[in-house]
C-alpha atoms as a PDB file:
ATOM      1  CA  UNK A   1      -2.316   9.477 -22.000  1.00  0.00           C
ATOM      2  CA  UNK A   2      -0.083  11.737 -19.270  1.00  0.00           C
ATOM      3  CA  UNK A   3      -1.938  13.378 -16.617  1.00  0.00           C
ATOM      4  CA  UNK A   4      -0.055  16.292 -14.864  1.00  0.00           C
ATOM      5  CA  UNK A   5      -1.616  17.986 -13.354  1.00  0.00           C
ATOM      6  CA  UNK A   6      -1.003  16.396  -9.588  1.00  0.00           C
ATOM      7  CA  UNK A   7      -2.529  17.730  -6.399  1.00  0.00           C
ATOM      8  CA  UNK A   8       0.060  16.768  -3.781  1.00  0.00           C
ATOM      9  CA  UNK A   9      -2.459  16.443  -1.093  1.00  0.00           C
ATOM     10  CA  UNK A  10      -6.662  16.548  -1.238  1.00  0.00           C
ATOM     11  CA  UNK A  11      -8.542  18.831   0.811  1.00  0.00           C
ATOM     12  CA  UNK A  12      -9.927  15.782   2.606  1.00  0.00           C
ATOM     13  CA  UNK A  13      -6.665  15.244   4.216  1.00  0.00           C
ATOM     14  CA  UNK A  14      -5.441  18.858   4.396  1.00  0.00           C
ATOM     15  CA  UNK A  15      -6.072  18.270   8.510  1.00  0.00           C
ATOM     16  CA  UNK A  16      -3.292  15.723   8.126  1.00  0.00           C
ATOM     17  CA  UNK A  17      -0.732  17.772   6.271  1.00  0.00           C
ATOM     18  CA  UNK A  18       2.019  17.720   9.053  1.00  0.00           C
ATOM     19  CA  UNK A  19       1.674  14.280  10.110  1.00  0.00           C
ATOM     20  CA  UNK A  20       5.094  12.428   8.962  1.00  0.00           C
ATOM     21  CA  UNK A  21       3.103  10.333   6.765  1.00  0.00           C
ATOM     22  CA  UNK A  22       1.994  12.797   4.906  1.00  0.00           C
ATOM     23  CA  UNK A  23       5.227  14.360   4.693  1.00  0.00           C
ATOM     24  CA  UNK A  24       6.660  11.655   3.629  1.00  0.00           C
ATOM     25  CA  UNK A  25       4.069  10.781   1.053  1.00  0.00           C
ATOM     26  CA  UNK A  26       4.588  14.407  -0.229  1.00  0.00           C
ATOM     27  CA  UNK A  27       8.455  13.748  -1.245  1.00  0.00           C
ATOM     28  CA  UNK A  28       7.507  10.344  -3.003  1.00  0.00           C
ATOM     29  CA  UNK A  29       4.718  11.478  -4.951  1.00  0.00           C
ATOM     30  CA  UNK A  30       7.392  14.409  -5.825  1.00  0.00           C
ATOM     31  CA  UNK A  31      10.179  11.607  -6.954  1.00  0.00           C
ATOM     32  CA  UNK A  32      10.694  11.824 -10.861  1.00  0.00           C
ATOM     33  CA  UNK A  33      10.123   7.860 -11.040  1.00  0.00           C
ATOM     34  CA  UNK A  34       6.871   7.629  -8.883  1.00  0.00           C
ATOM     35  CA  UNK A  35       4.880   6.867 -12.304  1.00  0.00           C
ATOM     36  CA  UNK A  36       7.431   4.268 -13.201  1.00  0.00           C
ATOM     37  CA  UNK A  37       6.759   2.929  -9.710  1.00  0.00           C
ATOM     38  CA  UNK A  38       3.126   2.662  -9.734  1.00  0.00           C
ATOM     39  CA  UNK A  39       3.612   1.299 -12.906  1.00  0.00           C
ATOM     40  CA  UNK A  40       6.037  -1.909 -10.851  1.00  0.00           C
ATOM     41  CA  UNK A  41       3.268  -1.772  -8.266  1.00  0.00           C
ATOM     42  CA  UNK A  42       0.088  -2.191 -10.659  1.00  0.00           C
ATOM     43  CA  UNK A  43       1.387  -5.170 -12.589  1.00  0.00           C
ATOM     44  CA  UNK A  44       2.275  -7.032  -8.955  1.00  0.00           C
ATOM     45  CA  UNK A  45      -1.336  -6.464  -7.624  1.00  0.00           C
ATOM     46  CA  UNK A  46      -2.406  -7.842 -11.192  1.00  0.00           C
ATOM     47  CA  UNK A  47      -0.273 -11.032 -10.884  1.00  0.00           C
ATOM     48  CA  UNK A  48      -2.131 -14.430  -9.213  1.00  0.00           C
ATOM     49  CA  UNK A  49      -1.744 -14.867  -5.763  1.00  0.00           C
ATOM     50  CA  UNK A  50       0.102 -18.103  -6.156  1.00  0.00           C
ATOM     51  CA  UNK A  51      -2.360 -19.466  -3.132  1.00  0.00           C
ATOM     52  CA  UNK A  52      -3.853 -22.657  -3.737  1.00  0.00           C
ATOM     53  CA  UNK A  53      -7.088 -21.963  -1.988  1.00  0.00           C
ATOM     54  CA  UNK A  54      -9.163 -19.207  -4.028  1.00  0.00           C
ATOM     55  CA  UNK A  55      -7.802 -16.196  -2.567  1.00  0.00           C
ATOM     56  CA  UNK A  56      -9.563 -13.642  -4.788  1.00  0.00           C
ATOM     57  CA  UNK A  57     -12.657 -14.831  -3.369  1.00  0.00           C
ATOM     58  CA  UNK A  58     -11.171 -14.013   0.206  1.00  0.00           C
ATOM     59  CA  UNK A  59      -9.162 -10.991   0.096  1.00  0.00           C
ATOM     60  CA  UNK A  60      -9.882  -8.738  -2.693  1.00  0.00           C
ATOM     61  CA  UNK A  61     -13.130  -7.626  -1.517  1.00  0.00           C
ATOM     62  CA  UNK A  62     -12.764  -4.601   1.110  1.00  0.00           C
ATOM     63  CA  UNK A  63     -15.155  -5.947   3.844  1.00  0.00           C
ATOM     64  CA  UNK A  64     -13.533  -9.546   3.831  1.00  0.00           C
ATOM     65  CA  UNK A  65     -10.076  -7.892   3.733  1.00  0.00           C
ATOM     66  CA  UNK A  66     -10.440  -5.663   7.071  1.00  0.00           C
ATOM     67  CA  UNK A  67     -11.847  -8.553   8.778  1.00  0.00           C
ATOM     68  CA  UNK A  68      -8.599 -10.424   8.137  1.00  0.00           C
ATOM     69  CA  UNK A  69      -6.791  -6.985   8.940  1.00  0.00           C
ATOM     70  CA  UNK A  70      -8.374  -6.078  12.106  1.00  0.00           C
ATOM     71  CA  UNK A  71      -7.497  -9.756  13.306  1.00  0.00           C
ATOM     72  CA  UNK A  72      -4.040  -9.259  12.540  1.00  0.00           C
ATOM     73  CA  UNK A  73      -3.976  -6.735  14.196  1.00  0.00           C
ATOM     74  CA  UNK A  74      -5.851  -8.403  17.477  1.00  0.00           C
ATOM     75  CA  UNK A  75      -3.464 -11.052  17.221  1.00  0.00           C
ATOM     76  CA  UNK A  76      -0.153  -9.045  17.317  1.00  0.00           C
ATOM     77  CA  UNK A  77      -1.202  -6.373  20.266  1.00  0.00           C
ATOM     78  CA  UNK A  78      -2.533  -9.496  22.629  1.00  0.00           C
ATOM     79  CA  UNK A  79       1.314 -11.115  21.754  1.00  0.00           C
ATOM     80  CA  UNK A  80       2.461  -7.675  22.595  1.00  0.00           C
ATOM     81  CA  UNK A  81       1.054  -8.062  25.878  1.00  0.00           C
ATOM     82  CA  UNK A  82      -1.377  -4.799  24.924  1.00  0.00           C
ATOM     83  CA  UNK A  83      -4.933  -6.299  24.342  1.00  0.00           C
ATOM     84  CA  UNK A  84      -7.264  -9.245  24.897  1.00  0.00           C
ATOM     85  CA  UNK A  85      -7.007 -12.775  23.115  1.00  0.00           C
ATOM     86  CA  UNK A  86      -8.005 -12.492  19.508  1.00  0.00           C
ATOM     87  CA  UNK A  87     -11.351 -14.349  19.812  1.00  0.00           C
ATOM     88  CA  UNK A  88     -14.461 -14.462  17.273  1.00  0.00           C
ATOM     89  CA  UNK A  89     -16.459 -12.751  20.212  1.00  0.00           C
ATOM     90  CA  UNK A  90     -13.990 -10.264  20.085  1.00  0.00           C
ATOM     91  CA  UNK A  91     -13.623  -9.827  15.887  1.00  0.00           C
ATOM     92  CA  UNK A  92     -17.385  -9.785  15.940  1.00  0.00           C
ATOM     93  CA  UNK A  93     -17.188  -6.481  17.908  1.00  0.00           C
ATOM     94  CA  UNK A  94     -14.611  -5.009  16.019  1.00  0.00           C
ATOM     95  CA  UNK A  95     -14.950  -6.016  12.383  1.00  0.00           C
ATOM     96  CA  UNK A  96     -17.270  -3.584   9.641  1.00  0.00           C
ATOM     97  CA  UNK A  97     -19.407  -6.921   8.698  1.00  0.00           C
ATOM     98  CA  UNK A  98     -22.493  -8.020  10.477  1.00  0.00           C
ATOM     99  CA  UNK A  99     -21.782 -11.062  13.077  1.00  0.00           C
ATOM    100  CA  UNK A 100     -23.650 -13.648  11.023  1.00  0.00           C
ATOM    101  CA  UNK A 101     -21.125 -12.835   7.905  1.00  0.00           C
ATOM    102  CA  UNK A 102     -17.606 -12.698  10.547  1.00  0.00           C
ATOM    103  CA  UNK A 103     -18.681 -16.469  11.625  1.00  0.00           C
ATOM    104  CA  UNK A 104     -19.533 -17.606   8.126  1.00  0.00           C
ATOM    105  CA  UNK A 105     -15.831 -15.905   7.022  1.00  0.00           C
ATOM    106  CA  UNK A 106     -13.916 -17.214   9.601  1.00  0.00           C
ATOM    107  CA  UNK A 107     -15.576 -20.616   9.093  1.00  0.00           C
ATOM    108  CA  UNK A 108     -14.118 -20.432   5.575  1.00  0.00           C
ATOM    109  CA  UNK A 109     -10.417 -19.251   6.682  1.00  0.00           C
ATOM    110  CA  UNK A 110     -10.149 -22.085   9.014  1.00  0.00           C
ATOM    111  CA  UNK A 111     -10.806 -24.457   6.556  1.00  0.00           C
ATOM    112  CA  UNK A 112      -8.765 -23.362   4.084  1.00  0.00           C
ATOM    113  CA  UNK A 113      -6.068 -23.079   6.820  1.00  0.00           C
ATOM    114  CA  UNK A 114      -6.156 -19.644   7.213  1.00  0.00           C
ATOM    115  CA  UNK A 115      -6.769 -19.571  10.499  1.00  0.00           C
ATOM    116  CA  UNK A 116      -6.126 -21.977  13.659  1.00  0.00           C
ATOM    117  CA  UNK A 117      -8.401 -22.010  16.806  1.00  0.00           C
ATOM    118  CA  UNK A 118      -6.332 -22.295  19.424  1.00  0.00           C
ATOM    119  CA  UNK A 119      -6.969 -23.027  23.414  1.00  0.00           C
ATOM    120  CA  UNK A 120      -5.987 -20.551  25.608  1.00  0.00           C
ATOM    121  CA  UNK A 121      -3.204 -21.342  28.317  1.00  0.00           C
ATOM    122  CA  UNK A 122      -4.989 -19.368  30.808  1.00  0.00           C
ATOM    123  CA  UNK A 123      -8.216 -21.367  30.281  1.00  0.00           C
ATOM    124  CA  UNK A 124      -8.640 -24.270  28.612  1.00  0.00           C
ATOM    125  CA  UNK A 125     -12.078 -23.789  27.893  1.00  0.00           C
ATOM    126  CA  UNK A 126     -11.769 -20.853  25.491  1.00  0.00           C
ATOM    127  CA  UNK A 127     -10.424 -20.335  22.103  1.00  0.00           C
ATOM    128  CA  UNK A 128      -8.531 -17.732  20.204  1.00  0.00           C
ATOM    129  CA  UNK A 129      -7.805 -17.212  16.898  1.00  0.00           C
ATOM    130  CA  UNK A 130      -4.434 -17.329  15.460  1.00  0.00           C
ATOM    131  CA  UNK A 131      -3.607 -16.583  11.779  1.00  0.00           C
ATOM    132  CA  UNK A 132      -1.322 -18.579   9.943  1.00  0.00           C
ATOM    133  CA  UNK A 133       1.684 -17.195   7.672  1.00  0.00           C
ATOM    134  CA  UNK A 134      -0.885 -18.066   5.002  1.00  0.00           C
ATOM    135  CA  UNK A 135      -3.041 -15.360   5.863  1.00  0.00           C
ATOM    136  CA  UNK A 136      -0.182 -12.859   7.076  1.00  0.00           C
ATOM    137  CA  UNK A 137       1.176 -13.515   3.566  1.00  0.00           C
ATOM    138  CA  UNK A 138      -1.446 -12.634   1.967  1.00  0.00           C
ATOM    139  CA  UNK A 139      -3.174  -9.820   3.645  1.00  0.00           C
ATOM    140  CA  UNK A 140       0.653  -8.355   3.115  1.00  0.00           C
ATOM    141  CA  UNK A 141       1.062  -8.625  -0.584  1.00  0.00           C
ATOM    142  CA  UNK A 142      -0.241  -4.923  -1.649  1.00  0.00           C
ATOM    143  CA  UNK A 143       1.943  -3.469   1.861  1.00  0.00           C
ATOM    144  CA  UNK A 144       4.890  -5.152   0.778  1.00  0.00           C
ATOM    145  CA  UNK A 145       4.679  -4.044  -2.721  1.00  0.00           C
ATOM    146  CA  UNK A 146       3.887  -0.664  -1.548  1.00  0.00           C
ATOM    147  CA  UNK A 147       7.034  -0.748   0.946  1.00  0.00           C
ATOM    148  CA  UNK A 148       9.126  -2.366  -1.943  1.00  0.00           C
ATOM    149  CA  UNK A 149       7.878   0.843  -4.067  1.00  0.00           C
ATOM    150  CA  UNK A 150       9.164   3.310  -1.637  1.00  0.00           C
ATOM    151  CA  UNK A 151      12.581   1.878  -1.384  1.00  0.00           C
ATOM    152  CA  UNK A 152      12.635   1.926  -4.964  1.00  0.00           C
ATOM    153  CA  UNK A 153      12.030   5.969  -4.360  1.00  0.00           C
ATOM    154  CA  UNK A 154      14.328   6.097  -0.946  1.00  0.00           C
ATOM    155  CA  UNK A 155      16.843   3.309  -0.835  1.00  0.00           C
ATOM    156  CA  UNK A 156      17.192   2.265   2.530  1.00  0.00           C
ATOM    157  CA  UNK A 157      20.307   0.456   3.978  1.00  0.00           C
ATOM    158  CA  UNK A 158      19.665  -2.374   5.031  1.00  0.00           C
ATOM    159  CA  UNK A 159      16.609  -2.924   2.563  1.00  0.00           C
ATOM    160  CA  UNK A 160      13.605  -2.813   5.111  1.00  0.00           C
ATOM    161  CA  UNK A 161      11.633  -4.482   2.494  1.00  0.00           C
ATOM    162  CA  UNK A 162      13.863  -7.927   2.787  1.00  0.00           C
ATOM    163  CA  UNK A 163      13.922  -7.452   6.428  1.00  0.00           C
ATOM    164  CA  UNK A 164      10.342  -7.965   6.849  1.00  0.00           C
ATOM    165  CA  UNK A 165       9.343 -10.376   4.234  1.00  0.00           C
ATOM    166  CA  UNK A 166      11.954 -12.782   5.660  1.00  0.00           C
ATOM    167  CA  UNK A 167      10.052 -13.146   9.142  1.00  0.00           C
ATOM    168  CA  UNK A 168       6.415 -13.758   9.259  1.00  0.00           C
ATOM    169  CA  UNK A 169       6.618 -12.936  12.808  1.00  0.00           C
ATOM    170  CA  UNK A 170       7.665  -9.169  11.986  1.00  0.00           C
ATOM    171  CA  UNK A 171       5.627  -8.795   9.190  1.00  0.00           C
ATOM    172  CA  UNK A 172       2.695  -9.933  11.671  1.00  0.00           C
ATOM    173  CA  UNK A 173       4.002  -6.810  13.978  1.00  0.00           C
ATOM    174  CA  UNK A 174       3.972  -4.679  11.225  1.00  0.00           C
ATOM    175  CA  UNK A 175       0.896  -5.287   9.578  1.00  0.00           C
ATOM    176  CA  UNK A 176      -0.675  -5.309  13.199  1.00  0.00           C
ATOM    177  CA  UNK A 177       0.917  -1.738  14.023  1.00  0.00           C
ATOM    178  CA  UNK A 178      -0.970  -0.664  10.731  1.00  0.00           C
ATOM    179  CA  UNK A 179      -4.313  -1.638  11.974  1.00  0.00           C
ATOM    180  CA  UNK A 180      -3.502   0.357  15.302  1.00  0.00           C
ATOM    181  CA  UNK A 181      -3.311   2.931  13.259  1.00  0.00           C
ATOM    182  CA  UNK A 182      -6.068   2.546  11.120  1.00  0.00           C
ATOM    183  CA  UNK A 183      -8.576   2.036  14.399  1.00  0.00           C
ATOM    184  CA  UNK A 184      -6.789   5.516  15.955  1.00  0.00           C
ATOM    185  CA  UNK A 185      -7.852   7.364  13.172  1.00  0.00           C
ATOM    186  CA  UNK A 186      -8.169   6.741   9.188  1.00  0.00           C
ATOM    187  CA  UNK A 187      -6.633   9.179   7.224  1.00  0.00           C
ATOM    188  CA  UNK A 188      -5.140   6.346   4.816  1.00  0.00           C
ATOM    189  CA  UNK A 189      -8.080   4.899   3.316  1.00  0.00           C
ATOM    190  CA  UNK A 190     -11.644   6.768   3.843  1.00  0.00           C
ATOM    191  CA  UNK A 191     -10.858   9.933   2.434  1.00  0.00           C
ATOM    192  CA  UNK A 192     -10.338   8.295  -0.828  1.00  0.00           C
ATOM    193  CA  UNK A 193     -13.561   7.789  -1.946  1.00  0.00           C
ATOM    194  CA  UNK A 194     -13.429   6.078  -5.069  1.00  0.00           C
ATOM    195  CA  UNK A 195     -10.893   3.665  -4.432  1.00  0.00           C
ATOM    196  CA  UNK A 196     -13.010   2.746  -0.985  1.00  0.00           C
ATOM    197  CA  UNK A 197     -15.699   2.573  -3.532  1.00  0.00           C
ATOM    198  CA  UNK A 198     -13.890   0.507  -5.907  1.00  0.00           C
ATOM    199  CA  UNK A 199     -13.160  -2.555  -3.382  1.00  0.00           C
ATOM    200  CA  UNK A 200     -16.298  -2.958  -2.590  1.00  0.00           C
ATOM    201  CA  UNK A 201     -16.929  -5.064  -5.606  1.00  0.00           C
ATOM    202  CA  UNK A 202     -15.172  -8.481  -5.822  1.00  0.00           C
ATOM    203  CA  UNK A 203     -11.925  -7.925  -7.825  1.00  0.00           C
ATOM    204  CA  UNK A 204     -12.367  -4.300  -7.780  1.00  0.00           C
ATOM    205  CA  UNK A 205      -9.236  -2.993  -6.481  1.00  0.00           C
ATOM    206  CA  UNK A 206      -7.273  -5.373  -8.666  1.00  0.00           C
ATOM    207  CA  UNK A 207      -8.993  -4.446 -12.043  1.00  0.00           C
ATOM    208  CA  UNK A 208      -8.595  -1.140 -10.888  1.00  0.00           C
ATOM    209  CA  UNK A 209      -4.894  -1.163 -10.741  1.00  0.00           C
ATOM    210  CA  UNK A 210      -5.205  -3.422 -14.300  1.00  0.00           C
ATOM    211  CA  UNK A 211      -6.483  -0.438 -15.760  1.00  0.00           C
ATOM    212  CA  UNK A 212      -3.804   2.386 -13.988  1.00  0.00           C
ATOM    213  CA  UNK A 213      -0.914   0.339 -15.024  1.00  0.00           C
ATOM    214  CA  UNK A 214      -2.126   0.531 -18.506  1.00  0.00           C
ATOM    215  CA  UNK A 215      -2.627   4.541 -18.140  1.00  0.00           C
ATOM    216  CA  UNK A 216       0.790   4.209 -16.678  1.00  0.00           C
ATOM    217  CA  UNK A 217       2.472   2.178 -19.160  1.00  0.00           C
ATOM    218  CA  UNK A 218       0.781   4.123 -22.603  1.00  0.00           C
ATOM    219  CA  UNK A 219       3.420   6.747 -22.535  1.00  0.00           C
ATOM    220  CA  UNK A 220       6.334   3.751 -22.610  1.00  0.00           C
ATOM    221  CA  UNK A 221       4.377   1.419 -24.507  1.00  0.00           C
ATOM    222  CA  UNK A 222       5.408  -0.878 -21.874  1.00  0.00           C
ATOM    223  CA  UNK A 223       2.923  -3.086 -20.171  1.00  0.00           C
ATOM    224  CA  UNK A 224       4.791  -6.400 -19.259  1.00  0.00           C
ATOM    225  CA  UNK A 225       3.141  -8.602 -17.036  1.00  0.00           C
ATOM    226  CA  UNK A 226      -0.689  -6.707 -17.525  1.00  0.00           C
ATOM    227  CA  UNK A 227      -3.058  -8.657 -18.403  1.00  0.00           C
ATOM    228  CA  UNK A 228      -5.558  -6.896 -21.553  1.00  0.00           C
ATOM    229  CA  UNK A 229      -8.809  -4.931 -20.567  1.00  0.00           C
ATOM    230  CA  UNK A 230     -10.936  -7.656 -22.416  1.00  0.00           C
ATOM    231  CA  UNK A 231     -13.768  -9.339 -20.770  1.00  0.00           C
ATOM    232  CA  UNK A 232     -12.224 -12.473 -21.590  1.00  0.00           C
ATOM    233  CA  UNK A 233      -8.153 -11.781 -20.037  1.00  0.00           C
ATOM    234  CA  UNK A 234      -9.531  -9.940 -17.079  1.00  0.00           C
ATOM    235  CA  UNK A 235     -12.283 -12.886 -16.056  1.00  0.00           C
ATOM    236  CA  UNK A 236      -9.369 -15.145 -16.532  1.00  0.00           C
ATOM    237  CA  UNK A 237      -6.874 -13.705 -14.521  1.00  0.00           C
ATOM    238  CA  UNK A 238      -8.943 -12.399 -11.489  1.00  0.00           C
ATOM    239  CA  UNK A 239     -11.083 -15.501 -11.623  1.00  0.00           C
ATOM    240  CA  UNK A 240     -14.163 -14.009 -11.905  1.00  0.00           C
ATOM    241  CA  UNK A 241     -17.216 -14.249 -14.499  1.00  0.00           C
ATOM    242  CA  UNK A 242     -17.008 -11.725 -17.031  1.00  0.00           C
ATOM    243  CA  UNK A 243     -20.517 -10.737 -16.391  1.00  0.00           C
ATOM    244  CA  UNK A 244     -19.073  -9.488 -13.682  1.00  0.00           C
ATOM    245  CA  UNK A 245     -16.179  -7.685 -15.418  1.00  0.00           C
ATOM    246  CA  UNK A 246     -18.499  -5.850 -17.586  1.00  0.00           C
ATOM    247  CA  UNK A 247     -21.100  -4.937 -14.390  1.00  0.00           C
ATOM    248  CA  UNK A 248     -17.597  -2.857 -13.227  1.00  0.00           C
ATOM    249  CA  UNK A 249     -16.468  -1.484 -16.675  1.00  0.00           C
ATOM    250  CA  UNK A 250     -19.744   0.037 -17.168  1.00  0.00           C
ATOM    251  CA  UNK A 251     -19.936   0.929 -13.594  1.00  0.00           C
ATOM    252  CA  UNK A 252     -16.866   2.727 -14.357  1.00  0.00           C
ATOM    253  CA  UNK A 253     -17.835   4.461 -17.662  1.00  0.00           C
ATOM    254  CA  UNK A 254     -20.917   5.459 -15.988  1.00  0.00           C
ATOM    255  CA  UNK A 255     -18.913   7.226 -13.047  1.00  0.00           C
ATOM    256  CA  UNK A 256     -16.735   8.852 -15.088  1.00  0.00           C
ATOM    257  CA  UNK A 257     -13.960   6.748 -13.549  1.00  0.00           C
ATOM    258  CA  UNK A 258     -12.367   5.419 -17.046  1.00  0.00           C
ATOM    259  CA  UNK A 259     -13.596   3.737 -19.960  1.00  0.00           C
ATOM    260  CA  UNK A 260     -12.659   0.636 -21.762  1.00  0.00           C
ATOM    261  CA  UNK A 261     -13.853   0.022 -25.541  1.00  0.00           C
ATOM    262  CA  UNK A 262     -14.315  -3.122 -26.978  1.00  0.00           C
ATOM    263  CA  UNK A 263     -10.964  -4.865 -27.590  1.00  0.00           C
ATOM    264  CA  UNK A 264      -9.839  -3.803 -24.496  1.00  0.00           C
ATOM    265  CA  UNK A 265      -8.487   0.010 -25.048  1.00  0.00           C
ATOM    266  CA  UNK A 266      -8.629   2.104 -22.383  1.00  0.00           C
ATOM    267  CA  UNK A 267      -9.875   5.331 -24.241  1.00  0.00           C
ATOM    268  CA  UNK A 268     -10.465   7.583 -21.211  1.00  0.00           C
ATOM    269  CA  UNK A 269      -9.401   7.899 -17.469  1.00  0.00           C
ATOM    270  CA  UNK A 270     -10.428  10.249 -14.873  1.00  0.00           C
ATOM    271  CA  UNK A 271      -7.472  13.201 -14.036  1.00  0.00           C
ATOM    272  CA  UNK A 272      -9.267  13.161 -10.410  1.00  0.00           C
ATOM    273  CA  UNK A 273      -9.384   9.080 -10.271  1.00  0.00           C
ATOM    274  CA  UNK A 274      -5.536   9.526 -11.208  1.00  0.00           C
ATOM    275  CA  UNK A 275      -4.798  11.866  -8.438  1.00  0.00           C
ATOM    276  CA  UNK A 276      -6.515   9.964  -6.031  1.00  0.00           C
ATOM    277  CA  UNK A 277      -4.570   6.706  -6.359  1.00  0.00           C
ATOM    278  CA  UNK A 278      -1.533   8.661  -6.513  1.00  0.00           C
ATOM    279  CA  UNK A 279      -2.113  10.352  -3.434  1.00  0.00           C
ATOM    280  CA  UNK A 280      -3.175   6.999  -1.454  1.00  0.00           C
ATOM    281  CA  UNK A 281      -0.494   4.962  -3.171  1.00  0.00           C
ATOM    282  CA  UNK A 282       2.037   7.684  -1.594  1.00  0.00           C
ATOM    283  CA  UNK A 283       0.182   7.641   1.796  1.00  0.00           C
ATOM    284  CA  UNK A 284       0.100   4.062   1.520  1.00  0.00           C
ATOM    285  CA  UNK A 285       3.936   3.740   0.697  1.00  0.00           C
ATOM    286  CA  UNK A 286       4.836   6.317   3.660  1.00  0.00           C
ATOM    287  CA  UNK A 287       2.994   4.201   6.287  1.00  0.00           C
ATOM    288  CA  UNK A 288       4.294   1.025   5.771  1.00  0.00           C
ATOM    289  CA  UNK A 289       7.953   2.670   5.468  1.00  0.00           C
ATOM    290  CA  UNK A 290       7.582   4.318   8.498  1.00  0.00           C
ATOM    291  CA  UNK A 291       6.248   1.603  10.130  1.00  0.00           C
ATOM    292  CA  UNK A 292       8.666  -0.808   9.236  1.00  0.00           C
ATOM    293  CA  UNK A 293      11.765   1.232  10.397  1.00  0.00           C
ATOM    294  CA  UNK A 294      10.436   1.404  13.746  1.00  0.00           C
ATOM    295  CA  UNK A 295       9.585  -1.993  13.941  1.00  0.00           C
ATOM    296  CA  UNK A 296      12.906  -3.055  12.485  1.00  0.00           C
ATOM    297  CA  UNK A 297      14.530  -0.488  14.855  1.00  0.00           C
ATOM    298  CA  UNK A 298      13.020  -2.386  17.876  1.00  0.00           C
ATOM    299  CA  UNK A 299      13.237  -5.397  16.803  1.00  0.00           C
ATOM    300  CA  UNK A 300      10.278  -6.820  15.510  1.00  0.00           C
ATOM    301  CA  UNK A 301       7.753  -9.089  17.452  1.00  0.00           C
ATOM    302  CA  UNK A 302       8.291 -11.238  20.696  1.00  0.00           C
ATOM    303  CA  UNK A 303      10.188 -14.031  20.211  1.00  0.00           C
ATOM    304  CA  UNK A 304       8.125 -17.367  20.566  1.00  0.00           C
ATOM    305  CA  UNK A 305       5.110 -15.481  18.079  1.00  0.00           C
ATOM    306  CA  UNK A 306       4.724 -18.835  15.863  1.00  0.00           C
ATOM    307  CA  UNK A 307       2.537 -18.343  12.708  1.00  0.00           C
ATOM    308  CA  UNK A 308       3.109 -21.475  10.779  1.00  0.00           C
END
């Protein structure tokens, strides 16, 4: 089922054209292997989390997900020296869900030890929150695979991808230079309107990339490590009810996004849904690349961040 007809760059992001993202993003997407890449990518953000606390139910879902994002990203500019302590006062203010829902999710990270409350030094009598490697690890797995990707396209000596994943204090500087990005201006994720749509539902990104990898791996007949578009191996894998499964497939099929016939084929696939993940996924793999070389070229984060 190829697709080639591939629209470097949408009109939504046309503004953007020059940035070095972008510019970047435009000689990945270009790279003869990029498919064979998003194929890699697709079947990691497929694979369990490995977590033994229900993850799916925490960070697959995109409200839940920026929460633990924008945190992050608190976290790392107050070690910086650049912003106030992380507190839930503070997330409350700056997070896309209503107060009510940041309390009730935060409640839930902490116990699943997520997240520490911590006193500040400066007075005892207030808290900040910290998050644990736990939570950096996590919130990290689809940047990492996307920086992993892009070395794959541009070697890069030494590999920037080990560099980070070997220090959860760096990758907590990287991911938290991300969100200073995202909160200057989000060219990387609202644009794409479909895939914003997507992660709205529980599991929605991840069956999403279930069903690309397929589209990707028809032409090779290669699909190691996918699970099948049944009901059944998709419930199962993304722990979720298959009701739910099918409320998305037929969400899907009524969109025009791609459509899945009993037995799991994928019979159809949107040439614009295509584009679109191809264009983020290069965005995607250009930020994080970019990102880590300058925080790899400075460094990394303070000592003394601990994150354990």
């Amino acid at each position: 089922m190829p697709i080639t007809n591939r629209k470097l760059l949408p009109p939504t992001i046309t503004a953007d054209a020059a940035h070095p993202t972008w510019v970047l993003a435009r000689t990945l997407r270009a790279t003869p292997d990029f498919s064979d890449v998003l194929l890699d990518y697709c079947v990691t953000m497929t694979q369990p989390s490995g977590a033994a606390w229900p993850s799916n139910k925490v960070f697959v879902q995109k409200l839940r997900y920026l929460t633990c994002y924008i945190l992050i990203g608190s976290y790392a500019r107050w070690r910086r020296g650049e912003g106030d302590p992380p507190t839930l006062a503070a997330l409350q203010r700056a997070a896309v869900a209503s107060p009510r829902q940041i309390a009730s999710f935060i409640k839930d990270l902490r116990h699943g030890n997520y997240i520490v409350a911590e006193q500040q030094e400066s007075d005892r009598r207030h808290y900040h929150l910290r998050p644990t490697a736990a939570l950096i690890n996590e919130v990290a797995r689809s940047p990492l695979a996307f920086l992993a990707a892009s070395e794959r396209l541009q070697p890069s000596s030494p590999p920037l991808h080990t560099a980070i994943s070997a220090s959860t204090e760096r990758m907590c500087d990287w991911l938290g230079r991300s969100v200073d990005c995202y909160q200057d201006g989000d060219s990387l994720f609202a644009p794409f309107r479909t895939i914003v749509q997507l992660t709205e539902r529980e599991c929605g990104y991840p069956l999403m990339t279930a069903v690309l990898g397929t589209h990707y791996a028809t032409p090779s007949g290669v699909a190691a490590g996918l699970p099948s578009l049944t009901y059944r191996a998709l419930s199962e894998r993304f722990q979720v009810s298959r009701q739910h499964i099918g409320n998305m497939l037929k969400e899907a099929e009524r969109e025009g996004w791609f459509s899945v016939a009993p037995g799991g084929h994928l019979t159809e696939i949107s040439e614009d849904l295509v584009a679109e993940f191809e264009t983020w996924a290069a965005g995607q793999m250009a930020h994080y690349r970019l990102l880590a070389e300058m925080v790899c070229d400075c460094g990394g984060a303070a000592p003394g961040m601990m994150l354990g």
